[in-house]
């Protein structure tokens, strides 16, 4: 589990992060969402002890994040564009070098295993400069996983990948979280991508976390209702609203309320042909929260 | 120790692709340790039996028992050539050190190293080791080149092998490693703030200045470096290395390296 408490960071007079707090439960995939320059990379560097916070603290699996802590380094794996591969070395040599720095036992076997997992066996002896963007991304992910970290930081893991490669990487990320309990912090500005893979979200804008939590938490924080949308006849309810496409909708709080309302309507004689819950998309929710916060801030 | 060898292997694989590094490590030793001694030895041997040159006038007192011809040869081999030769380890050392540190920054690979369990001290030590080993190998190979460049013409023309004299043994195994280390530690200090390889190289070139002064001093007779003087020079380089290492370790901060 990762806990960040009031993390702030200034470079000279410029404050890059301001009192950033969020919690990532073990095995969760947390999407840190925000535009370029919002402070995502600084957050990753702070959480890895590469930068010292001006204020605040963080723990990962109850281990205090501090600079140059080898225990922390063995706990975390990082894949980011600012931590490049050695272009002149082969894929195998890149992995072997880092395996040696982590003092891994049976390093060669582990490297071969990862190359096979990421379908890079055929290119193991090729210099990385000859790799495609997708191959580089996969090798970077393999390097981050060399020492089997319990916490993984991923920065735009699928940017530049073709749909097939992106799907493979996403499947791998979800498998790591679900089956191996790896906690994942994923930085991206692609909201649709995050919606499909993350279980928790943090909206970062201009160095400030505007909202954080699960989908339910964010909907609750934003005060945006969910609706039970219906198509049918004889539908009566005191909160019934007609939609533009001649359907009906009733505000609901959660899944239980949806089930209860539907049962009640049917018992009252409603003929329901279609029923579904509707709410904002992650993209709509993001912009809704960000614009509301900006309006609220003088 | 395994991380030191891993860093050495990796750095050599990366640096062999750096044209500048390859050219400098080939050209400087060839010029200073082979071509220059070869020319000077030939010129000196050609002057044997002729009127004594100005070099005799600056001959140290301990050489006066030798014939004027031999005095000239000893002054050349033991008093003038070491200053030329010592530019090899100092320049090669600085090239490898700057290449090792700056290319990590230029290629954006430094951050990946900082995500490993290595402490900053371990990382810098591994980097120094990875630069020192090739610098020593190149310098000692250059010494072999110097030995051949001096001894082959001397043997062929006069039947003598003046290299290595006692002064050269001290130079090769006491002054040379410390000179290479000086190039490394100075370059490490410079690399803490230099943004490009060229910038680091230009600043590291400052180290050649004291050796040029030494050379000028030897040629003009102002300084006559004997065995004792080379022991002292090595000791001074050792002290300089320690001071530079302390300064460099203070200048490196993880935050500035990314």
Coordinates of C-alpha atoms in Angstrom, one line a residue:
Chain A
X1 CA 0.0 0.0 0.0
X2 CA 1.2 3.5 -0.8
X3 CA 0.3 6.4 1.3
X4 CA 1.3 10.0 0.2
X5 CA 0.7 12.7 2.8
X6 CA 0.8 16.4 2.0
X7 CA 3.7 16.0 -0.4
X8 CA 5.0 19.4 -1.6
X9 CA 7.9 20.2 -3.8
X10 CA 9.4 23.5 -4.8
X11 CA 12.3 24.1 -7.2
X12 CA 13.6 27.5 -6.1
X13 CA 10.6 29.8 -6.0
X14 CA 8.5 27.6 -8.3
X15 CA 6.2 25.3 -6.4
X16 CA 5.6 22.2 -8.5
X17 CA 3.5 20.1 -6.1
X18 CA 1.3 21.3 -3.4
X19 CA 0.1 19.1 -0.5
X20 CA -0.5 16.0 -2.6
X21 CA -2.2 13.2 -0.7
X22 CA -3.6 9.9 -1.8
X23 CA -3.7 6.3 -0.9
X24 CA -3.2 3.3 -3.2
X25 CA -4.4 0.0 -1.6
X26 CA -2.3 -3.1 -2.3
X27 CA -3.0 -4.7 -5.7
X28 CA -4.8 -1.6 -7.0
X29 CA -4.0 0.2 -10.3
X30 CA -4.0 3.9 -9.5
X31 CA -4.2 6.2 -12.5
X32 CA -2.4 9.5 -11.8
X33 CA -4.1 11.7 -14.4
X34 CA -3.2 15.1 -15.5
X35 CA -1.9 17.1 -18.5
X36 CA 1.8 17.5 -19.3
X37 CA 3.5 19.6 -16.7
X38 CA 0.9 18.9 -14.0
X39 CA 3.6 17.3 -11.7
X40 CA 3.2 13.5 -12.5
X41 CA 6.9 12.9 -13.1
X42 CA 7.9 14.9 -10.0
X43 CA 5.4 12.8 -7.9
X44 CA 7.0 9.6 -9.2
X45 CA 10.5 10.9 -8.4
X46 CA 9.4 12.0 -4.9
X47 CA 7.8 8.6 -4.3
X48 CA 11.0 6.9 -5.3
X49 CA 13.3 9.1 -3.1
X50 CA 15.0 10.7 -6.1
X51 CA 13.7 14.0 -5.0
X52 CA 13.4 15.2 -1.4
X53 CA 10.0 16.7 -0.6
X54 CA 9.9 20.3 0.6
X55 CA 7.1 19.1 2.9
X56 CA 5.1 16.0 3.6
X57 CA 6.0 12.3 3.5
X58 CA 5.1 9.0 1.9
X59 CA 5.3 5.3 2.8
X60 CA 5.2 2.2 0.6
X61 CA 4.3 -1.0 2.5
X62 CA 5.0 0.9 5.7
X63 CA 8.5 1.8 4.5
X64 CA 9.2 5.5 4.8
X65 CA 10.2 6.9 1.4
X66 CA 13.7 8.3 1.8
X67 CA 16.6 9.1 -0.6
X68 CA 19.1 6.4 -1.3
X69 CA 17.2 3.6 0.6
X70 CA 18.2 0.3 -1.0
X71 CA 15.3 -1.5 0.6
X72 CA 12.9 1.0 -1.1
X73 CA 14.7 0.5 -4.4
X74 CA 14.2 -3.3 -4.2
X75 CA 10.5 -2.8 -3.4
X76 CA 9.8 -0.5 -6.4
X77 CA 10.1 -0.9 -10.1
X78 CA 10.0 2.2 -12.4
X79 CA 9.3 2.5 -16.1
X80 CA 9.5 6.1 -17.3
X81 CA 10.7 7.8 -20.5
X82 CA 13.3 9.8 -18.5
X83 CA 15.0 6.5 -17.5
X84 CA 16.2 5.4 -20.9
X85 CA 17.7 2.1 -22.1
X86 CA 21.3 1.8 -23.4
X87 CA 20.9 2.0 -27.2
X88 CA 24.3 0.5 -27.9
X89 CA 23.7 -2.6 -25.8
X90 CA 21.5 -5.5 -26.8
X91 CA 18.2 -6.2 -25.1
X92 CA 19.8 -9.1 -23.2
X93 CA 22.8 -6.9 -22.1
X94 CA 20.5 -4.2 -20.9
X95 CA 18.6 -6.6 -18.7
X96 CA 21.8 -8.4 -17.5
X97 CA 23.4 -5.1 -16.5
X98 CA 20.5 -4.1 -14.3
X99 CA 20.1 -7.6 -13.0
X100 CA 23.7 -7.4 -11.7
X101 CA 23.1 -4.0 -10.1
X102 CA 20.2 -5.6 -8.3
X103 CA 22.5 -8.5 -7.4
X104 CA 19.8 -11.0 -8.6
X105 CA 20.5 -14.7 -8.2
X106 CA 20.2 -16.6 -11.5
X107 CA 20.1 -13.3 -13.3
X108 CA 20.5 -14.8 -16.8
X109 CA 17.5 -17.1 -16.3
X110 CA 15.4 -14.2 -15.1
X111 CA 16.4 -12.1 -18.1
X112 CA 15.6 -14.8 -20.5
X113 CA 12.3 -15.4 -18.8
X114 CA 11.3 -11.7 -19.1
X115 CA 12.4 -11.6 -22.7
X116 CA 10.2 -14.5 -23.4
X117 CA 7.3 -13.0 -21.5
X118 CA 7.5 -9.8 -23.5
X119 CA 8.1 -11.6 -26.8
X120 CA 11.6 -10.2 -27.3
X121 CA 13.5 -13.4 -27.5
X122 CA 14.1 -13.1 -31.2
X123 CA 15.6 -9.6 -30.6
X124 CA 17.6 -10.4 -27.5
X125 CA 21.0 -10.1 -29.3
X126 CA 20.0 -7.0 -31.3
X127 CA 21.2 -3.5 -30.2
X128 CA 18.3 -1.6 -28.7
X129 CA 18.8 1.2 -31.2
X130 CA 17.3 -1.2 -33.8
X131 CA 14.2 -1.8 -31.6
X132 CA 10.8 -0.4 -32.6
X133 CA 8.9 1.9 -30.1
X134 CA 6.8 -1.1 -29.0
X135 CA 9.8 -3.3 -28.4
X136 CA 11.6 -0.5 -26.4
X137 CA 8.5 -0.1 -24.2
X138 CA 8.3 -3.8 -23.6
X139 CA 12.0 -4.0 -22.7
X140 CA 11.6 -1.0 -20.3
X141 CA 8.7 -2.8 -18.6
X142 CA 10.8 -6.0 -18.4
X143 CA 13.6 -4.0 -16.8
X144 CA 11.2 -2.5 -14.3
X145 CA 10.0 -6.1 -13.4
X146 CA 13.5 -7.7 -13.2
X147 CA 13.6 -7.7 -9.4
X148 CA 9.9 -8.6 -9.0
X149 CA 8.9 -5.3 -7.3
X150 CA 5.8 -5.1 -5.1
X151 CA 5.2 -1.5 -6.2
X152 CA 5.3 -0.5 -9.9
X153 CA 5.5 3.0 -11.3
X154 CA 4.6 3.3 -15.0
X155 CA 4.7 6.5 -17.0
X156 CA 2.6 6.3 -20.2
X157 CA 3.3 2.6 -20.6
X158 CA 1.4 2.3 -23.9
X159 CA 2.1 5.6 -25.6
X160 CA 3.4 4.9 -29.1
X161 CA 2.3 1.3 -29.2
X162 CA 0.1 -0.3 -31.8
X163 CA -3.3 -1.5 -30.5
X164 CA -2.1 -5.1 -30.4
X165 CA 1.0 -4.3 -28.3
X166 CA -0.9 -1.9 -26.1
X167 CA -3.4 -4.7 -25.4
X168 CA -0.6 -7.1 -24.5
X169 CA 1.0 -4.6 -22.1
X170 CA -2.4 -3.8 -20.5
X171 CA -3.1 -7.5 -20.0
X172 CA 0.3 -7.9 -18.4
X173 CA -0.3 -4.9 -16.1
X174 CA -3.8 -6.1 -15.0
X175 CA -2.4 -9.6 -14.4
X176 CA 0.4 -8.2 -12.2
X177 CA -2.1 -6.4 -10.1
X178 CA -4.8 -9.1 -9.9
X179 CA -2.7 -12.3 -9.7
X180 CA 0.6 -11.1 -8.0
X181 CA -0.8 -8.3 -5.9
X182 CA 1.5 -5.7 -7.3
X183 CA 0.5 -2.2 -6.5
X184 CA 0.7 0.0 -9.6
X185 CA 0.8 3.8 -10.1
X186 CA 0.2 4.6 -13.7
X187 CA 0.8 8.1 -15.0
X188 CA -1.1 9.1 -18.1
X189 CA -2.9 12.0 -19.8
X190 CA -5.0 9.6 -21.8
X191 CA -8.2 9.4 -19.9
X192 CA -10.0 6.8 -22.0
X193 CA -7.0 4.5 -21.6
X194 CA -7.0 5.0 -17.8
X195 CA -10.8 4.3 -17.6
X196 CA -10.2 0.8 -19.1
X197 CA -7.4 -0.3 -16.8
X198 CA -7.4 1.6 -13.4
X199 CA -9.3 0.8 -10.2
X200 CA -8.4 4.1 -8.5
X201 CA -7.8 7.5 -9.8
X202 CA -6.1 10.8 -8.8
X203 CA -6.7 14.0 -10.8
X204 CA -3.6 16.1 -10.8
X205 CA -3.7 19.6 -12.1
X206 CA -1.1 22.4 -11.6
X207 CA 0.6 20.4 -8.9
X208 CA -2.6 19.9 -6.8
X209 CA -4.6 16.7 -6.4
X210 CA -8.2 17.8 -7.3
X211 CA -9.8 14.5 -6.5
X212 CA -8.7 11.0 -5.6
X213 CA -10.2 7.6 -5.0
X214 CA -12.3 4.9 -6.6
X215 CA -14.8 5.6 -9.4
X216 CA -17.6 5.7 -6.7
X217 CA -15.6 8.0 -4.5
X218 CA -15.0 10.4 -7.4
X219 CA -18.7 10.4 -8.4
X220 CA -19.5 11.1 -4.8
X221 CA -16.9 13.9 -4.4
X222 CA -18.1 15.5 -7.6
X223 CA -21.7 15.3 -6.5
X224 CA -22.7 14.0 -10.0
X225 CA -25.7 11.7 -9.7
X226 CA -26.1 8.3 -11.3
X227 CA -29.2 7.5 -13.2
X228 CA -31.3 4.5 -13.9
X229 CA -32.3 5.0 -17.5
X230 CA -35.3 3.2 -18.8
X231 CA -37.2 2.4 -22.0
X232 CA -40.8 1.2 -21.5
X233 CA -44.4 2.1 -20.7
X234 CA -46.4 2.7 -17.5
X235 CA -43.4 4.0 -15.7
X236 CA -44.3 6.2 -12.7
X237 CA -41.9 7.6 -10.1
X238 CA -41.8 10.8 -8.1
X239 CA -38.3 11.7 -9.5
X240 CA -39.0 10.6 -13.0
X241 CA -37.4 12.7 -15.7
X242 CA -37.7 12.4 -19.5
X243 CA -34.6 12.4 -21.6
X244 CA -34.1 13.9 -25.0
X245 CA -34.3 10.6 -26.7
X246 CA -37.7 9.9 -25.2
X247 CA -36.5 7.6 -22.5
X248 CA -37.0 8.0 -18.7
X249 CA -34.4 8.4 -16.0
X250 CA -34.5 8.3 -12.2
X251 CA -31.6 9.5 -10.0
X252 CA -30.1 6.7 -7.9
X253 CA -27.4 6.6 -5.3
X254 CA -25.8 3.2 -6.0
X255 CA -26.3 -0.3 -7.3
X256 CA -28.6 -1.3 -4.5
X257 CA -30.9 1.7 -5.1
X258 CA -31.0 0.8 -8.8
X259 CA -32.1 -2.8 -8.0
X260 CA -34.7 -1.6 -5.5
X261 CA -36.1 1.1 -7.8
X262 CA -36.4 -1.4 -10.7
X263 CA -38.2 -4.0 -8.6
X264 CA -40.6 -1.3 -7.2
X265 CA -41.4 0.0 -10.8
X266 CA -42.2 -3.6 -12.0
X267 CA -44.3 -4.3 -9.0
X268 CA -46.3 -1.0 -9.8
X269 CA -47.1 -2.4 -13.2
X270 CA -44.3 -0.8 -15.3
X271 CA -43.4 -2.6 -18.6
X272 CA -39.6 -2.2 -18.8
X273 CA -38.0 -3.1 -22.2
X274 CA -34.5 -1.8 -21.4
X275 CA -32.7 -0.6 -18.2
X276 CA -29.2 0.7 -17.6
X277 CA -27.2 2.9 -15.3
X278 CA -25.8 6.0 -16.8
X279 CA -23.3 8.5 -15.4
X280 CA -20.4 10.6 -16.6
X281 CA -17.5 9.1 -18.4
X282 CA -14.1 9.4 -16.8
X283 CA -13.3 12.2 -19.3
X284 CA -16.5 14.1 -18.4
X285 CA -15.9 13.5 -14.7
X286 CA -12.3 14.8 -15.0
X287 CA -13.3 18.0 -16.7
X288 CA -16.3 18.4 -14.5
X289 CA -14.1 18.2 -11.3
X290 CA -11.2 20.3 -12.7
X291 CA -13.5 23.1 -13.9
X292 CA -15.5 23.1 -10.7
X293 CA -12.3 23.4 -8.6
X294 CA -11.1 26.2 -10.8
X295 CA -14.4 28.0 -10.5
X296 CA -14.3 27.5 -6.7
X297 CA -10.7 28.8 -6.4
X298 CA -10.6 32.6 -6.3
Chain B
X1 CA 32.7 -6.0 -6.5
X2 CA 30.4 -7.5 -9.1
X3 CA 28.7 -4.2 -9.7
X4 CA 32.1 -2.6 -10.5
X5 CA 32.8 -5.2 -13.2
X6 CA 29.3 -4.9 -14.5
X7 CA 29.7 -1.1 -14.8
X8 CA 33.1 -1.6 -16.5
X9 CA 31.7 -4.0 -19.1
X10 CA 28.7 -1.8 -19.8
X11 CA 30.8 1.4 -20.0
X12 CA 33.3 -0.2 -22.4
X13 CA 30.4 -1.4 -24.6
X14 CA 28.9 2.1 -24.7
X15 CA 32.1 4.1 -25.0
X16 CA 33.5 2.0 -27.9
X17 CA 30.6 3.5 -29.9
X18 CA 31.6 7.1 -29.0
X19 CA 33.9 8.2 -31.8
X20 CA 35.4 11.0 -29.9
X21 CA 36.5 8.7 -27.1
X22 CA 37.9 6.1 -29.5
X23 CA 39.8 8.7 -31.5
X24 CA 41.3 10.5 -28.5
X25 CA 42.4 7.2 -26.9
X26 CA 44.1 6.2 -30.1
X27 CA 45.6 9.5 -31.3
X28 CA 46.9 10.9 -28.0
X29 CA 48.9 7.8 -26.9
X30 CA 50.2 7.2 -30.4
X31 CA 51.4 10.8 -30.8
X32 CA 52.8 11.4 -27.3
X33 CA 54.0 7.9 -26.4
X34 CA 55.3 6.6 -29.7
X35 CA 55.7 9.2 -32.5
X36 CA 57.2 11.9 -30.3
X37 CA 59.8 9.7 -28.6
X38 CA 60.7 8.0 -31.8
X39 CA 61.4 11.4 -33.5
X40 CA 63.3 12.8 -30.5
X41 CA 65.4 9.7 -30.1
X42 CA 66.3 9.6 -33.8
X43 CA 67.3 13.3 -33.7
X44 CA 69.4 12.7 -30.6
X45 CA 71.1 9.6 -32.0
X46 CA 71.9 11.4 -35.2
X47 CA 73.7 14.1 -33.2
X48 CA 76.0 11.6 -31.5
X49 CA 79.7 12.4 -32.0
X50 CA 78.9 15.9 -33.1
X51 CA 79.3 19.1 -31.1
X52 CA 77.5 18.9 -27.8
X53 CA 74.1 20.6 -27.9
X54 CA 72.7 23.0 -25.4
X55 CA 71.1 20.1 -23.5
X56 CA 74.5 19.3 -21.9
X57 CA 74.5 22.7 -20.3
X58 CA 71.4 21.8 -18.2
X59 CA 72.6 18.3 -17.3
X60 CA 72.1 17.4 -13.6
X61 CA 75.3 16.9 -11.6
X62 CA 74.7 13.2 -11.3
X63 CA 75.2 12.7 -15.1
X64 CA 78.6 14.4 -15.4
X65 CA 80.4 11.0 -15.3
X66 CA 78.7 10.0 -18.6
X67 CA 80.0 10.8 -22.1
X68 CA 78.3 13.9 -23.6
X69 CA 76.4 11.7 -26.0
X70 CA 75.0 9.5 -23.3
X71 CA 74.2 12.6 -21.2
X72 CA 72.0 13.9 -24.1
X73 CA 70.2 10.5 -24.4
X74 CA 69.6 10.3 -20.6
X75 CA 68.4 13.9 -20.4
X76 CA 66.0 13.1 -23.2
X77 CA 64.7 9.8 -21.9
X78 CA 64.6 10.4 -18.2
X79 CA 64.1 14.1 -17.9
X80 CA 62.1 15.3 -20.9
X81 CA 60.0 12.4 -22.0
X82 CA 58.2 11.7 -18.7
X83 CA 56.4 15.0 -18.9
X84 CA 55.2 14.3 -22.4
X85 CA 54.3 10.7 -21.5
X86 CA 52.3 11.7 -18.3
X87 CA 49.9 13.6 -20.5
X88 CA 48.7 10.2 -21.8
X89 CA 47.3 8.9 -18.5
X90 CA 45.9 12.3 -17.5
X91 CA 44.1 12.9 -20.8
X92 CA 43.0 9.3 -21.3
X93 CA 41.7 9.2 -17.6
X94 CA 39.7 12.4 -18.1
X95 CA 38.3 11.1 -21.4
X96 CA 37.0 7.9 -19.9
X97 CA 35.7 9.6 -16.8
X98 CA 33.9 12.3 -18.6
X99 CA 32.6 9.8 -21.2
X100 CA 31.3 7.6 -18.5
X101 CA 29.4 10.3 -16.6
X102 CA 28.3 12.7 -19.2
X103 CA 27.0 10.1 -21.7
X104 CA 24.7 8.8 -19.0
X105 CA 23.2 12.2 -18.7
X106 CA 23.2 12.9 -22.4
X107 CA 21.5 9.6 -23.2
X108 CA 19.1 9.9 -20.3
X109 CA 20.2 6.7 -18.7
X110 CA 21.3 8.2 -15.4
X111 CA 17.8 8.1 -13.9
X112 CA 17.6 4.3 -14.5
X113 CA 20.8 3.9 -12.5
X114 CA 19.4 6.0 -9.6
X115 CA 16.4 3.6 -9.5
X116 CA 18.7 0.7 -8.6
X117 CA 19.8 -0.1 -5.0
X118 CA 23.2 1.5 -5.5
X119 CA 24.0 4.3 -3.2
X120 CA 25.4 7.5 -4.8
X121 CA 28.8 6.6 -3.3
X122 CA 28.7 3.1 -4.8
X123 CA 27.5 4.5 -8.2
X124 CA 30.4 7.1 -8.3
X125 CA 32.9 4.5 -7.2
X126 CA 31.7 2.0 -9.8
X127 CA 32.0 4.8 -12.4
X128 CA 35.5 5.7 -11.3
X129 CA 36.6 2.0 -11.5
X130 CA 35.0 1.7 -14.9
X131 CA 37.1 4.6 -16.1
X132 CA 40.3 3.8 -14.2
X133 CA 40.8 0.3 -15.5
X134 CA 40.8 1.2 -19.3
X135 CA 42.8 4.4 -18.5
X136 CA 45.5 2.3 -16.9
X137 CA 45.4 -0.4 -19.6
X138 CA 45.8 2.3 -22.3
X139 CA 48.5 4.1 -20.4
X140 CA 50.6 1.0 -19.8
X141 CA 50.2 -0.1 -23.4
X142 CA 51.4 3.4 -24.3
X143 CA 54.4 2.8 -22.0
X144 CA 55.1 -0.4 -24.0
X145 CA 54.9 1.7 -27.2
X146 CA 57.4 4.2 -25.6
X147 CA 59.7 1.4 -24.7
X148 CA 59.7 0.1 -28.3
X149 CA 60.0 3.7 -29.7
X150 CA 63.1 4.4 -27.6
X151 CA 64.8 1.0 -27.4
X152 CA 64.5 -0.2 -31.0
X153 CA 66.4 2.7 -32.6
X154 CA 68.9 2.8 -29.7
X155 CA 69.6 -0.9 -30.0
X156 CA 69.8 -0.8 -33.8
X157 CA 72.1 2.2 -33.9
X158 CA 74.1 2.1 -30.6
X159 CA 73.4 -1.4 -29.1
X160 CA 71.9 0.1 -25.9
X161 CA 68.4 -0.1 -24.3
X162 CA 68.0 3.0 -22.1
X163 CA 64.4 2.3 -21.2
X164 CA 63.2 1.7 -18.5
X165 CA 65.6 3.4 -16.2
X166 CA 64.9 3.5 -12.4
X167 CA 63.1 6.8 -12.8
X168 CA 60.7 5.2 -15.4
X169 CA 59.9 2.3 -13.0
X170 CA 58.8 4.9 -10.4
X171 CA 56.8 6.7 -13.1
X172 CA 55.1 3.6 -14.5
X173 CA 54.0 2.1 -11.2
X174 CA 53.7 5.1 -8.8
X175 CA 53.2 8.3 -10.8
X176 CA 51.3 6.9 -13.8
X177 CA 48.3 5.3 -11.8
X178 CA 48.0 8.5 -9.7
X179 CA 48.2 10.7 -12.8
X180 CA 45.4 8.7 -14.5
X181 CA 43.4 8.9 -11.2
X182 CA 44.0 12.7 -11.2
X183 CA 42.5 12.9 -14.7
X184 CA 39.5 10.9 -13.5
X185 CA 38.8 12.7 -10.3
X186 CA 39.2 16.1 -11.9
X187 CA 36.9 15.1 -14.7
X188 CA 34.4 13.6 -12.2
X189 CA 34.4 17.0 -10.4
X190 CA 33.9 18.9 -13.7
X191 CA 31.2 16.4 -14.9
X192 CA 29.1 17.3 -11.9
X193 CA 28.1 20.5 -13.5
X194 CA 29.0 20.1 -17.2
X195 CA 26.1 19.5 -19.5
X196 CA 27.9 18.1 -22.6
X197 CA 30.9 15.9 -23.2
X198 CA 32.7 18.7 -25.1
X199 CA 32.3 21.1 -22.1
X200 CA 33.7 18.5 -19.7
X201 CA 36.6 17.8 -22.1
X202 CA 37.5 21.4 -22.5
X203 CA 37.5 22.0 -18.7
X204 CA 39.5 18.8 -18.1
X205 CA 42.2 20.0 -20.5
X206 CA 43.2 22.4 -17.8
X207 CA 45.0 19.6 -16.1
X208 CA 47.6 19.5 -18.8
X209 CA 48.9 22.9 -17.7
X210 CA 50.9 21.7 -14.7
X211 CA 52.5 19.0 -16.9
X212 CA 53.4 21.5 -19.5
X213 CA 55.1 23.6 -16.8
X214 CA 56.9 20.5 -15.7
X215 CA 58.0 19.9 -19.3
X216 CA 59.2 23.4 -19.8
X217 CA 61.0 23.3 -16.5
X218 CA 62.8 20.1 -17.5
X219 CA 63.7 21.4 -21.0
X220 CA 65.1 24.7 -19.7
X221 CA 66.9 23.1 -16.8
X222 CA 64.9 25.0 -14.2
X223 CA 63.6 21.7 -12.8
X224 CA 65.5 18.5 -12.8
X225 CA 63.1 15.7 -11.8
X226 CA 65.1 12.9 -10.2
X227 CA 63.8 9.8 -8.4
X228 CA 63.0 11.6 -5.2
X229 CA 61.1 14.3 -7.1
X230 CA 58.9 11.8 -8.9
X231 CA 58.1 10.1 -5.5
X232 CA 57.1 13.5 -4.2
X233 CA 55.1 14.3 -7.4
X234 CA 53.2 11.0 -7.0
X235 CA 52.5 11.9 -3.3
X236 CA 51.3 15.3 -4.4
X237 CA 49.0 13.7 -7.0
X238 CA 47.7 11.3 -4.3
X239 CA 46.8 14.2 -2.0
X240 CA 45.2 16.1 -5.0
X241 CA 43.2 13.0 -5.8
X242 CA 41.9 12.8 -2.2
X243 CA 40.9 16.4 -2.2
X244 CA 39.2 16.2 -5.6
X245 CA 37.3 13.1 -4.5
X246 CA 36.0 14.9 -1.4
X247 CA 35.0 17.9 -3.5
X248 CA 33.4 15.8 -6.1
X249 CA 31.4 13.7 -3.6
X250 CA 30.1 17.0 -2.2
X251 CA 29.1 18.3 -5.5
X252 CA 27.0 15.3 -6.6
X253 CA 23.4 15.4 -5.6
X254 CA 20.8 12.9 -6.9
X255 CA 18.4 15.8 -7.6
X256 CA 21.0 17.4 -9.9
X257 CA 21.8 14.2 -11.7
X258 CA 18.4 13.7 -13.2

